[in-house]
């Protein structure tokens, strides 16, 4: 988006000015001493959050309902500002940068996204180039249309190109939305409960697609919000546990996703196991839990 044309959407697949492709290991997003309060009730939503995401890292963000996961995702996605503390995304501090440029370099996938149900999968992916709900046909050249085809193929749903989005299954919709999010060639991909309401085959198809994406795009950083360890692909290497707006644990998955820490986070006894890169969590009776 240029200063002389503030109402125009960004050019298809063009990277915003000042936002360069991050080098491997470079900081993509950083939260320092971040707190968020609801102004109307003074309720603490997040408290003293410190967290850094680097290029090529794949994070899981876990916690019970109301733990603050979506708020953290909105901060990293430049969709809101903290009450206190600092949020830096792609080298720019929120409050000192045009967040519209930042958002153009961040891919977001959420079930709350508005998508025309009668639009074909190819059309839905095309709208990711302009960041719009409805397609802006004059903005899409042949290269942009071909890129949409390539992304559908990368997410293993090329055969859905001409199918209306509204008749696609939940798993197919999730992969179409990921392809859409990748149209702007983002450095950061945020996935807000992408497995919600998926059946087992659809869940596994999506996990496979995300794993391939991580392998094929080594510079891409991802953050996945989920309630279930079973939904984590083998590519997930780091995790954050949130409880009541505070970080319970963060770091490499082997250190964070333990029975002890999951029990403390969710408030009930949880057993955790791992097999060939995939996780399994099961819970026992609530009354066994000790106070923490």
PDB file of C-alpha atoms in Angstrom:
ATOM      1  CA  UNK A   1       0.000   0.000   0.000  1.00  0.00           C
ATOM      2  CA  UNK A   2       1.556   3.304  -1.055  1.00  0.00           C
ATOM      3  CA  UNK A   3       1.131   6.608   0.837  1.00  0.00           C
ATOM      4  CA  UNK A   4      -0.420   8.273  -2.226  1.00  0.00           C
ATOM      5  CA  UNK A   5      -3.130   5.646  -2.499  1.00  0.00           C
ATOM      6  CA  UNK A   6      -4.178   4.722   1.074  1.00  0.00           C
ATOM      7  CA  UNK A   7      -7.432   3.123  -0.037  1.00  0.00           C
ATOM      8  CA  UNK A   8      -5.827   0.769  -2.569  1.00  0.00           C
ATOM      9  CA  UNK A   9      -5.013  -2.815  -1.563  1.00  0.00           C
ATOM     10  CA  UNK A  10      -1.405  -3.987  -1.848  1.00  0.00           C
ATOM     11  CA  UNK A  11      -0.240  -5.206  -5.222  1.00  0.00           C
ATOM     12  CA  UNK A  12      -0.716  -8.952  -5.707  1.00  0.00           C
ATOM     13  CA  UNK A  13       2.165 -10.986  -4.238  1.00  0.00           C
ATOM     14  CA  UNK A  14       4.272  -7.824  -3.767  1.00  0.00           C
ATOM     15  CA  UNK A  15       6.159  -7.667  -0.447  1.00  0.00           C
ATOM     16  CA  UNK A  16       5.483  -4.412   1.458  1.00  0.00           C
ATOM     17  CA  UNK A  17       8.277  -1.852   1.378  1.00  0.00           C
ATOM     18  CA  UNK A  18      10.693  -2.084   4.309  1.00  0.00           C
ATOM     19  CA  UNK A  19       9.784  -5.689   5.114  1.00  0.00           C
ATOM     20  CA  UNK A  20      12.588  -7.919   3.912  1.00  0.00           C
ATOM     21  CA  UNK A  21      12.657 -11.714   3.852  1.00  0.00           C
ATOM     22  CA  UNK A  22      14.024 -12.757   7.275  1.00  0.00           C
ATOM     23  CA  UNK A  23      17.248 -14.741   7.429  1.00  0.00           C
ATOM     24  CA  UNK A  24      17.270 -18.131   9.143  1.00  0.00           C
ATOM     25  CA  UNK A  25      17.049 -17.706  12.914  1.00  0.00           C
ATOM     26  CA  UNK A  26      16.162 -14.026  12.735  1.00  0.00           C
ATOM     27  CA  UNK A  27      13.514 -12.760  15.132  1.00  0.00           C
ATOM     28  CA  UNK A  28      10.085 -12.697  13.493  1.00  0.00           C
ATOM     29  CA  UNK A  29       8.001 -11.626  16.484  1.00  0.00           C
ATOM     30  CA  UNK A  30       8.848 -10.683  20.059  1.00  0.00           C
ATOM     31  CA  UNK A  31       6.623  -9.880  23.034  1.00  0.00           C
ATOM     32  CA  UNK A  32       8.366  -8.186  25.968  1.00  0.00           C
ATOM     33  CA  UNK A  33       6.589  -7.570  29.269  1.00  0.00           C
ATOM     34  CA  UNK A  34       3.276  -7.584  27.449  1.00  0.00           C
ATOM     35  CA  UNK A  35       0.031  -7.132  29.313  1.00  0.00           C
ATOM     36  CA  UNK A  36      -3.522  -6.656  28.062  1.00  0.00           C
ATOM     37  CA  UNK A  37      -6.467  -5.399  30.119  1.00  0.00           C
ATOM     38  CA  UNK A  38     -10.100  -5.094  29.131  1.00  0.00           C
ATOM     39  CA  UNK A  39     -10.792  -1.374  29.472  1.00  0.00           C
ATOM     40  CA  UNK A  40     -14.466  -1.715  30.393  1.00  0.00           C
ATOM     41  CA  UNK A  41     -13.898  -4.070  33.353  1.00  0.00           C
ATOM     42  CA  UNK A  42     -10.134  -3.722  34.011  1.00  0.00           C
ATOM     43  CA  UNK A  43      -9.931  -7.522  33.661  1.00  0.00           C
ATOM     44  CA  UNK A  44      -6.419  -8.860  33.078  1.00  0.00           C
ATOM     45  CA  UNK A  45      -6.351 -10.789  29.792  1.00  0.00           C
ATOM     46  CA  UNK A  46      -2.567 -11.204  29.526  1.00  0.00           C
ATOM     47  CA  UNK A  47       0.057 -10.549  32.167  1.00  0.00           C
ATOM     48  CA  UNK A  48       3.821 -10.088  31.714  1.00  0.00           C
ATOM     49  CA  UNK A  49       4.242 -12.153  28.542  1.00  0.00           C
ATOM     50  CA  UNK A  50       7.781 -12.609  27.174  1.00  0.00           C
ATOM     51  CA  UNK A  51       8.029 -14.677  24.006  1.00  0.00           C
ATOM     52  CA  UNK A  52      10.148 -14.722  20.843  1.00  0.00           C
ATOM     53  CA  UNK A  53       9.465 -16.456  17.519  1.00  0.00           C
ATOM     54  CA  UNK A  54      12.311 -16.876  15.040  1.00  0.00           C
ATOM     55  CA  UNK A  55      12.371 -17.626  11.323  1.00  0.00           C
ATOM     56  CA  UNK A  56      11.827 -21.311  10.611  1.00  0.00           C
ATOM     57  CA  UNK A  57      10.369 -22.073  14.042  1.00  0.00           C
ATOM     58  CA  UNK A  58       7.022 -23.799  14.444  1.00  0.00           C
ATOM     59  CA  UNK A  59       5.179 -23.096  17.689  1.00  0.00           C
ATOM     60  CA  UNK A  60       2.123 -24.577  19.339  1.00  0.00           C
ATOM     61  CA  UNK A  61       0.094 -22.273  21.587  1.00  0.00           C
ATOM     62  CA  UNK A  62      -1.947 -24.265  24.097  1.00  0.00           C
ATOM     63  CA  UNK A  63      -4.190 -23.591  27.068  1.00  0.00           C
ATOM     64  CA  UNK A  64      -7.760 -23.907  28.283  1.00  0.00           C
ATOM     65  CA  UNK A  65     -10.563 -21.668  27.015  1.00  0.00           C
ATOM     66  CA  UNK A  66     -10.008 -18.118  28.254  1.00  0.00           C
ATOM     67  CA  UNK A  67      -6.275 -18.609  28.765  1.00  0.00           C
ATOM     68  CA  UNK A  68      -5.440 -15.775  26.343  1.00  0.00           C
ATOM     69  CA  UNK A  69      -4.352 -17.734  23.267  1.00  0.00           C
ATOM     70  CA  UNK A  70      -6.377 -15.748  20.737  1.00  0.00           C
ATOM     71  CA  UNK A  71      -5.266 -12.449  22.289  1.00  0.00           C
ATOM     72  CA  UNK A  72      -1.617 -13.465  21.894  1.00  0.00           C
ATOM     73  CA  UNK A  73      -2.290 -14.416  18.280  1.00  0.00           C
ATOM     74  CA  UNK A  74      -3.969 -11.056  17.615  1.00  0.00           C
ATOM     75  CA  UNK A  75      -0.962  -9.211  19.030  1.00  0.00           C
ATOM     76  CA  UNK A  76       1.504 -11.150  16.894  1.00  0.00           C
ATOM     77  CA  UNK A  77      -0.792 -10.655  13.901  1.00  0.00           C
ATOM     78  CA  UNK A  78      -0.738  -6.860  14.391  1.00  0.00           C
ATOM     79  CA  UNK A  79      -4.498  -6.877  14.916  1.00  0.00           C
ATOM     80  CA  UNK A  80      -4.404  -5.188  18.334  1.00  0.00           C
ATOM     81  CA  UNK A  81      -2.044  -3.328  20.644  1.00  0.00           C
ATOM     82  CA  UNK A  82      -0.900  -4.263  24.155  1.00  0.00           C
ATOM     83  CA  UNK A  83      -1.925  -2.264  27.204  1.00  0.00           C
ATOM     84  CA  UNK A  84       1.657  -2.419  28.494  1.00  0.00           C
ATOM     85  CA  UNK A  85       4.897  -3.805  27.126  1.00  0.00           C
ATOM     86  CA  UNK A  86       6.295  -3.998  23.611  1.00  0.00           C
ATOM     87  CA  UNK A  87       5.344  -6.094  20.580  1.00  0.00           C
ATOM     88  CA  UNK A  88       7.729  -6.263  17.638  1.00  0.00           C
ATOM     89  CA  UNK A  89       6.759  -8.003  14.414  1.00  0.00           C
ATOM     90  CA  UNK A  90       9.093  -8.372  11.426  1.00  0.00           C
ATOM     91  CA  UNK A  91      11.489  -5.847  12.935  1.00  0.00           C
ATOM     92  CA  UNK A  92       8.860  -3.179  13.590  1.00  0.00           C
ATOM     93  CA  UNK A  93       7.331  -2.174  16.921  1.00  0.00           C
ATOM     94  CA  UNK A  94       3.565  -1.902  17.073  1.00  0.00           C
ATOM     95  CA  UNK A  95       2.602   1.732  17.540  1.00  0.00           C
ATOM     96  CA  UNK A  96       5.507   2.939  15.392  1.00  0.00           C
ATOM     97  CA  UNK A  97       4.626   1.351  12.059  1.00  0.00           C
ATOM     98  CA  UNK A  98       1.720   1.207   9.633  1.00  0.00           C
ATOM     99  CA  UNK A  99       0.129  -2.050  10.774  1.00  0.00           C
ATOM    100  CA  UNK A 100      -1.495  -2.465   7.357  1.00  0.00           C
ATOM    101  CA  UNK A 101       1.938  -3.161   5.890  1.00  0.00           C
ATOM    102  CA  UNK A 102       2.727  -5.646   8.642  1.00  0.00           C
ATOM    103  CA  UNK A 103      -0.541  -7.499   8.134  1.00  0.00           C
ATOM    104  CA  UNK A 104       0.241  -7.875   4.443  1.00  0.00           C
ATOM    105  CA  UNK A 105       3.334  -9.905   5.389  1.00  0.00           C
ATOM    106  CA  UNK A 106       1.505 -12.131   7.899  1.00  0.00           C
ATOM    107  CA  UNK A 107      -0.683 -15.056   6.888  1.00  0.00           C
ATOM    108  CA  UNK A 108      -3.716 -15.651   9.119  1.00  0.00           C
ATOM    109  CA  UNK A 109      -6.039 -18.648   8.992  1.00  0.00           C
ATOM    110  CA  UNK A 110      -9.138 -18.560  11.166  1.00  0.00           C
ATOM    111  CA  UNK A 111     -12.580 -20.104  11.096  1.00  0.00           C
ATOM    112  CA  UNK A 112     -13.960 -16.603  11.632  1.00  0.00           C
ATOM    113  CA  UNK A 113     -12.730 -15.412   8.234  1.00  0.00           C
ATOM    114  CA  UNK A 114     -15.457 -14.243   5.874  1.00  0.00           C
ATOM    115  CA  UNK A 115     -15.401 -16.212   2.640  1.00  0.00           C
ATOM    116  CA  UNK A 116     -17.998 -16.067  -0.174  1.00  0.00           C
ATOM    117  CA  UNK A 117     -19.556 -19.521  -0.131  1.00  0.00           C
ATOM    118  CA  UNK A 118     -20.212 -19.547  -3.880  1.00  0.00           C
ATOM    119  CA  UNK A 119     -16.642 -18.557  -4.818  1.00  0.00           C
ATOM    120  CA  UNK A 120     -14.483 -21.333  -6.232  1.00  0.00           C
ATOM    121  CA  UNK A 121     -11.440 -22.491  -4.304  1.00  0.00           C
ATOM    122  CA  UNK A 122      -9.202 -20.840  -6.905  1.00  0.00           C
ATOM    123  CA  UNK A 123     -11.015 -17.537  -6.464  1.00  0.00           C
ATOM    124  CA  UNK A 124     -10.732 -17.733  -2.674  1.00  0.00           C
ATOM    125  CA  UNK A 125      -6.980 -18.252  -2.971  1.00  0.00           C
ATOM    126  CA  UNK A 126      -6.704 -15.344  -5.411  1.00  0.00           C
ATOM    127  CA  UNK A 127      -8.243 -12.957  -2.860  1.00  0.00           C
ATOM    128  CA  UNK A 128      -5.225 -13.600  -0.661  1.00  0.00           C
ATOM    129  CA  UNK A 129      -3.148 -11.578  -3.127  1.00  0.00           C
ATOM    130  CA  UNK A 130      -5.212  -8.466  -2.464  1.00  0.00           C
ATOM    131  CA  UNK A 131      -6.251  -9.164   1.121  1.00  0.00           C
ATOM    132  CA  UNK A 132      -9.915  -8.752   0.249  1.00  0.00           C
ATOM    133  CA  UNK A 133     -13.066 -10.783   0.816  1.00  0.00           C
ATOM    134  CA  UNK A 134     -14.363 -10.306  -2.717  1.00  0.00           C
ATOM    135  CA  UNK A 135     -12.060 -10.783  -5.712  1.00  0.00           C
ATOM    136  CA  UNK A 136     -10.598  -7.732  -7.438  1.00  0.00           C
ATOM    137  CA  UNK A 137     -10.316  -9.256 -10.888  1.00  0.00           C
ATOM    138  CA  UNK A 138      -8.357  -6.427 -12.514  1.00  0.00           C
ATOM    139  CA  UNK A 139      -5.578  -6.904  -9.945  1.00  0.00           C
ATOM    140  CA  UNK A 140      -4.842 -10.521 -10.893  1.00  0.00           C
ATOM    141  CA  UNK A 141      -2.474 -11.049 -13.785  1.00  0.00           C
ATOM    142  CA  UNK A 142      -1.622 -14.412 -15.295  1.00  0.00           C
ATOM    143  CA  UNK A 143       1.315 -14.944 -12.931  1.00  0.00           C
ATOM    144  CA  UNK A 144      -0.930 -14.365  -9.924  1.00  0.00           C
ATOM    145  CA  UNK A 145      -3.514 -16.841 -11.216  1.00  0.00           C
ATOM    146  CA  UNK A 146      -0.806 -19.427 -11.826  1.00  0.00           C
ATOM    147  CA  UNK A 147       0.535 -18.900  -8.318  1.00  0.00           C
ATOM    148  CA  UNK A 148      -2.920 -19.642  -6.915  1.00  0.00           C
ATOM    149  CA  UNK A 149      -2.901 -22.923  -8.851  1.00  0.00           C
ATOM    150  CA  UNK A 150       0.557 -23.776  -7.509  1.00  0.00           C
ATOM    151  CA  UNK A 151      -0.484 -23.139  -3.918  1.00  0.00           C
ATOM    152  CA  UNK A 152      -3.580 -25.297  -4.265  1.00  0.00           C
ATOM    153  CA  UNK A 153      -1.315 -28.051  -5.544  1.00  0.00           C
ATOM    154  CA  UNK A 154       1.141 -27.503  -2.685  1.00  0.00           C
ATOM    155  CA  UNK A 155      -1.711 -27.959  -0.186  1.00  0.00           C
ATOM    156  CA  UNK A 156      -2.841 -31.090  -2.039  1.00  0.00           C
ATOM    157  CA  UNK A 157      -6.171 -29.682  -3.163  1.00  0.00           C
ATOM    158  CA  UNK A 158      -5.572 -28.774  -6.803  1.00  0.00           C
ATOM    159  CA  UNK A 159      -8.637 -30.794  -7.825  1.00  0.00           C
ATOM    160  CA  UNK A 160     -10.800 -28.369  -5.812  1.00  0.00           C
ATOM    161  CA  UNK A 161      -9.889 -25.348  -7.960  1.00  0.00           C
ATOM    162  CA  UNK A 162     -13.302 -25.080  -9.625  1.00  0.00           C
ATOM    163  CA  UNK A 163     -15.375 -26.320  -6.680  1.00  0.00           C
ATOM    164  CA  UNK A 164     -17.451 -23.773  -4.719  1.00  0.00           C
ATOM    165  CA  UNK A 165     -15.927 -23.149  -1.304  1.00  0.00           C
ATOM    166  CA  UNK A 166     -19.302 -23.682   0.378  1.00  0.00           C
ATOM    167  CA  UNK A 167     -19.549 -27.337  -0.669  1.00  0.00           C
ATOM    168  CA  UNK A 168     -15.997 -28.253   0.363  1.00  0.00           C
ATOM    169  CA  UNK A 169     -15.428 -30.278   3.525  1.00  0.00           C
ATOM    170  CA  UNK A 170     -14.014 -28.693   6.685  1.00  0.00           C
ATOM    171  CA  UNK A 171     -10.573 -30.106   6.016  1.00  0.00           C
ATOM    172  CA  UNK A 172     -10.605 -28.933   2.421  1.00  0.00           C
ATOM    173  CA  UNK A 173     -11.662 -25.447   3.510  1.00  0.00           C
ATOM    174  CA  UNK A 174      -8.794 -25.285   5.988  1.00  0.00           C
ATOM    175  CA  UNK A 175      -6.247 -26.158   3.303  1.00  0.00           C
ATOM    176  CA  UNK A 176      -7.807 -23.661   0.872  1.00  0.00           C
ATOM    177  CA  UNK A 177      -7.520 -20.918   3.503  1.00  0.00           C
ATOM    178  CA  UNK A 178      -3.882 -21.810   4.120  1.00  0.00           C
ATOM    179  CA  UNK A 179      -3.210 -21.552   0.375  1.00  0.00           C
ATOM    180  CA  UNK A 180      -4.960 -18.169   0.440  1.00  0.00           C
ATOM    181  CA  UNK A 181      -2.800 -17.001   3.347  1.00  0.00           C
ATOM    182  CA  UNK A 182       0.359 -17.986   1.437  1.00  0.00           C
ATOM    183  CA  UNK A 183      -0.501 -15.848  -1.605  1.00  0.00           C
ATOM    184  CA  UNK A 184       1.242 -12.818  -0.072  1.00  0.00           C
ATOM    185  CA  UNK A 185       4.403 -14.883   0.572  1.00  0.00           C
ATOM    186  CA  UNK A 186       4.277 -14.265   4.340  1.00  0.00           C
ATOM    187  CA  UNK A 187       7.168 -14.694   6.753  1.00  0.00           C
ATOM    188  CA  UNK A 188       4.757 -15.694   9.517  1.00  0.00           C
ATOM    189  CA  UNK A 189       1.714 -17.970   9.315  1.00  0.00           C
ATOM    190  CA  UNK A 190      -0.802 -17.879  12.185  1.00  0.00           C
ATOM    191  CA  UNK A 191      -3.265 -20.754  12.490  1.00  0.00           C
ATOM    192  CA  UNK A 192      -6.145 -20.159  14.901  1.00  0.00           C
ATOM    193  CA  UNK A 193      -7.627 -23.575  15.735  1.00  0.00           C
ATOM    194  CA  UNK A 194      -7.441 -24.837  12.122  1.00  0.00           C
ATOM    195  CA  UNK A 195      -8.563 -28.337  13.192  1.00  0.00           C
ATOM    196  CA  UNK A 196     -11.832 -27.188  14.751  1.00  0.00           C
ATOM    197  CA  UNK A 197     -14.691 -29.645  13.996  1.00  0.00           C
ATOM    198  CA  UNK A 198     -12.612 -31.801  11.622  1.00  0.00           C
ATOM    199  CA  UNK A 199     -13.136 -35.542  11.479  1.00  0.00           C
ATOM    200  CA  UNK A 200     -10.161 -37.898  11.844  1.00  0.00           C
ATOM    201  CA  UNK A 201      -9.294 -38.277   8.114  1.00  0.00           C
ATOM    202  CA  UNK A 202      -9.560 -34.510   7.540  1.00  0.00           C
ATOM    203  CA  UNK A 203      -7.434 -33.820  10.602  1.00  0.00           C
ATOM    204  CA  UNK A 204      -4.712 -36.158   9.395  1.00  0.00           C
ATOM    205  CA  UNK A 205      -4.786 -34.688   5.881  1.00  0.00           C
ATOM    206  CA  UNK A 206      -4.299 -31.212   7.345  1.00  0.00           C
ATOM    207  CA  UNK A 207      -1.490 -32.354   9.645  1.00  0.00           C
ATOM    208  CA  UNK A 208       0.275 -33.924   6.665  1.00  0.00           C
ATOM    209  CA  UNK A 209      -0.170 -30.727   4.638  1.00  0.00           C
ATOM    210  CA  UNK A 210       1.273 -28.560   7.420  1.00  0.00           C
ATOM    211  CA  UNK A 211       4.214 -30.914   7.840  1.00  0.00           C
ATOM    212  CA  UNK A 212       5.011 -30.752   4.123  1.00  0.00           C
ATOM    213  CA  UNK A 213       4.673 -26.978   4.253  1.00  0.00           C
ATOM    214  CA  UNK A 214       7.201 -26.738   7.078  1.00  0.00           C
ATOM    215  CA  UNK A 215       9.679 -28.990   5.254  1.00  0.00           C
ATOM    216  CA  UNK A 216       9.238 -27.192   1.930  1.00  0.00           C
ATOM    217  CA  UNK A 217       9.485 -23.648   3.371  1.00  0.00           C
ATOM    218  CA  UNK A 218      12.372 -23.714   5.863  1.00  0.00           C
ATOM    219  CA  UNK A 219      12.285 -19.937   6.429  1.00  0.00           C
ATOM    220  CA  UNK A 220       8.567 -19.787   7.290  1.00  0.00           C
ATOM    221  CA  UNK A 221       7.587 -19.398  10.959  1.00  0.00           C
ATOM    222  CA  UNK A 222       4.237 -20.718  12.158  1.00  0.00           C
ATOM    223  CA  UNK A 223       2.139 -20.457  15.305  1.00  0.00           C
ATOM    224  CA  UNK A 224      -0.723 -22.917  15.752  1.00  0.00           C
ATOM    225  CA  UNK A 225      -3.406 -22.434  18.401  1.00  0.00           C
ATOM    226  CA  UNK A 226      -4.987 -25.703  19.460  1.00  0.00           C
ATOM    227  CA  UNK A 227      -6.494 -27.517  22.444  1.00  0.00           C
ATOM    228  CA  UNK A 228      -5.224 -30.967  21.511  1.00  0.00           C
ATOM    229  CA  UNK A 229      -1.697 -32.369  21.339  1.00  0.00           C
ATOM    230  CA  UNK A 230      -2.916 -34.912  18.791  1.00  0.00           C
ATOM    231  CA  UNK A 231      -3.290 -32.066  16.288  1.00  0.00           C
ATOM    232  CA  UNK A 232       0.398 -31.130  16.321  1.00  0.00           C
ATOM    233  CA  UNK A 233       2.453 -32.104  13.306  1.00  0.00           C
ATOM    234  CA  UNK A 234       5.967 -33.525  13.763  1.00  0.00           C
ATOM    235  CA  UNK A 235       7.260 -30.155  12.522  1.00  0.00           C
ATOM    236  CA  UNK A 236       6.185 -28.407  15.733  1.00  0.00           C
ATOM    237  CA  UNK A 237       9.392 -27.849  17.662  1.00  0.00           C
ATOM    238  CA  UNK A 238       8.339 -25.331  20.318  1.00  0.00           C
ATOM    239  CA  UNK A 239       5.341 -24.776  22.555  1.00  0.00           C
ATOM    240  CA  UNK A 240       3.801 -22.208  24.890  1.00  0.00           C
ATOM    241  CA  UNK A 241       1.445 -23.165  27.702  1.00  0.00           C
ATOM    242  CA  UNK A 242      -0.884 -20.383  28.864  1.00  0.00           C
ATOM    243  CA  UNK A 243      -3.067 -20.345  31.951  1.00  0.00           C
ATOM    244  CA  UNK A 244      -5.153 -17.363  33.072  1.00  0.00           C
ATOM    245  CA  UNK A 245      -3.242 -15.008  30.800  1.00  0.00           C
ATOM    246  CA  UNK A 246       0.186 -16.041  32.053  1.00  0.00           C
ATOM    247  CA  UNK A 247       2.901 -18.218  30.585  1.00  0.00           C
ATOM    248  CA  UNK A 248       3.154 -21.527  32.434  1.00  0.00           C
ATOM    249  CA  UNK A 249       6.003 -22.823  30.277  1.00  0.00           C
ATOM    250  CA  UNK A 250       7.619 -22.193  26.902  1.00  0.00           C
ATOM    251  CA  UNK A 251      10.466 -23.657  24.911  1.00  0.00           C
ATOM    252  CA  UNK A 252      11.276 -26.880  23.032  1.00  0.00           C
ATOM    253  CA  UNK A 253       8.330 -29.285  22.920  1.00  0.00           C
ATOM    254  CA  UNK A 254      10.213 -32.072  24.711  1.00  0.00           C
ATOM    255  CA  UNK A 255      10.660 -29.781  27.719  1.00  0.00           C
ATOM    256  CA  UNK A 256       7.209 -28.154  27.685  1.00  0.00           C
ATOM    257  CA  UNK A 257       4.771 -30.904  26.714  1.00  0.00           C
ATOM    258  CA  UNK A 258       5.285 -33.066  29.770  1.00  0.00           C
ATOM    259  CA  UNK A 259       2.597 -34.610  31.925  1.00  0.00           C
ATOM    260  CA  UNK A 260       3.594 -32.470  34.890  1.00  0.00           C
ATOM    261  CA  UNK A 261       3.436 -29.193  32.997  1.00  0.00           C
ATOM    262  CA  UNK A 262       0.257 -30.069  31.114  1.00  0.00           C
ATOM    263  CA  UNK A 263      -1.342 -31.027  34.437  1.00  0.00           C
ATOM    264  CA  UNK A 264      -0.391 -27.677  35.948  1.00  0.00           C
ATOM    265  CA  UNK A 265      -1.671 -25.826  32.889  1.00  0.00           C
ATOM    266  CA  UNK A 266      -5.054 -27.519  32.543  1.00  0.00           C
ATOM    267  CA  UNK A 267      -5.737 -28.227  36.206  1.00  0.00           C
ATOM    268  CA  UNK A 268      -6.280 -31.955  35.953  1.00  0.00           C
ATOM    269  CA  UNK A 269      -3.959 -34.977  35.741  1.00  0.00           C
ATOM    270  CA  UNK A 270      -2.692 -35.454  32.198  1.00  0.00           C
ATOM    271  CA  UNK A 271      -0.473 -38.186  30.843  1.00  0.00           C
ATOM    272  CA  UNK A 272       1.576 -37.319  27.774  1.00  0.00           C
ATOM    273  CA  UNK A 273       3.301 -39.653  25.339  1.00  0.00           C
ATOM    274  CA  UNK A 274       5.039 -39.258  21.984  1.00  0.00           C
ATOM    275  CA  UNK A 275       5.462 -41.696  19.127  1.00  0.00           C
ATOM    276  CA  UNK A 276       7.259 -40.985  15.837  1.00  0.00           C
ATOM    277  CA  UNK A 277       6.904 -37.248  16.284  1.00  0.00           C
ATOM    278  CA  UNK A 278       3.195 -37.308  17.163  1.00  0.00           C
ATOM    279  CA  UNK A 279       1.745 -36.534  20.582  1.00  0.00           C
ATOM    280  CA  UNK A 280      -0.974 -38.124  22.686  1.00  0.00           C
ATOM    281  CA  UNK A 281      -2.537 -36.738  25.868  1.00  0.00           C
ATOM    282  CA  UNK A 282      -5.055 -38.413  28.124  1.00  0.00           C
ATOM    283  CA  UNK A 283      -6.560 -37.297  31.415  1.00  0.00           C
ATOM    284  CA  UNK A 284      -7.620 -39.003  34.623  1.00  0.00           C
ATOM    285  CA  UNK A 285     -10.108 -37.942  37.324  1.00  0.00           C
ATOM    286  CA  UNK A 286     -10.021 -34.277  38.381  1.00  0.00           C
ATOM    287  CA  UNK A 287      -9.920 -35.097  42.114  1.00  0.00           C
ATOM    288  CA  UNK A 288      -6.400 -36.549  41.816  1.00  0.00           C
ATOM    289  CA  UNK A 289      -4.879 -33.171  40.951  1.00  0.00           C
ATOM    290  CA  UNK A 290      -2.728 -31.558  43.633  1.00  0.00           C
ATOM    291  CA  UNK A 291      -2.758 -27.823  44.202  1.00  0.00           C
ATOM    292  CA  UNK A 292      -0.095 -25.962  42.277  1.00  0.00           C
TER     293      UNK A 292
END
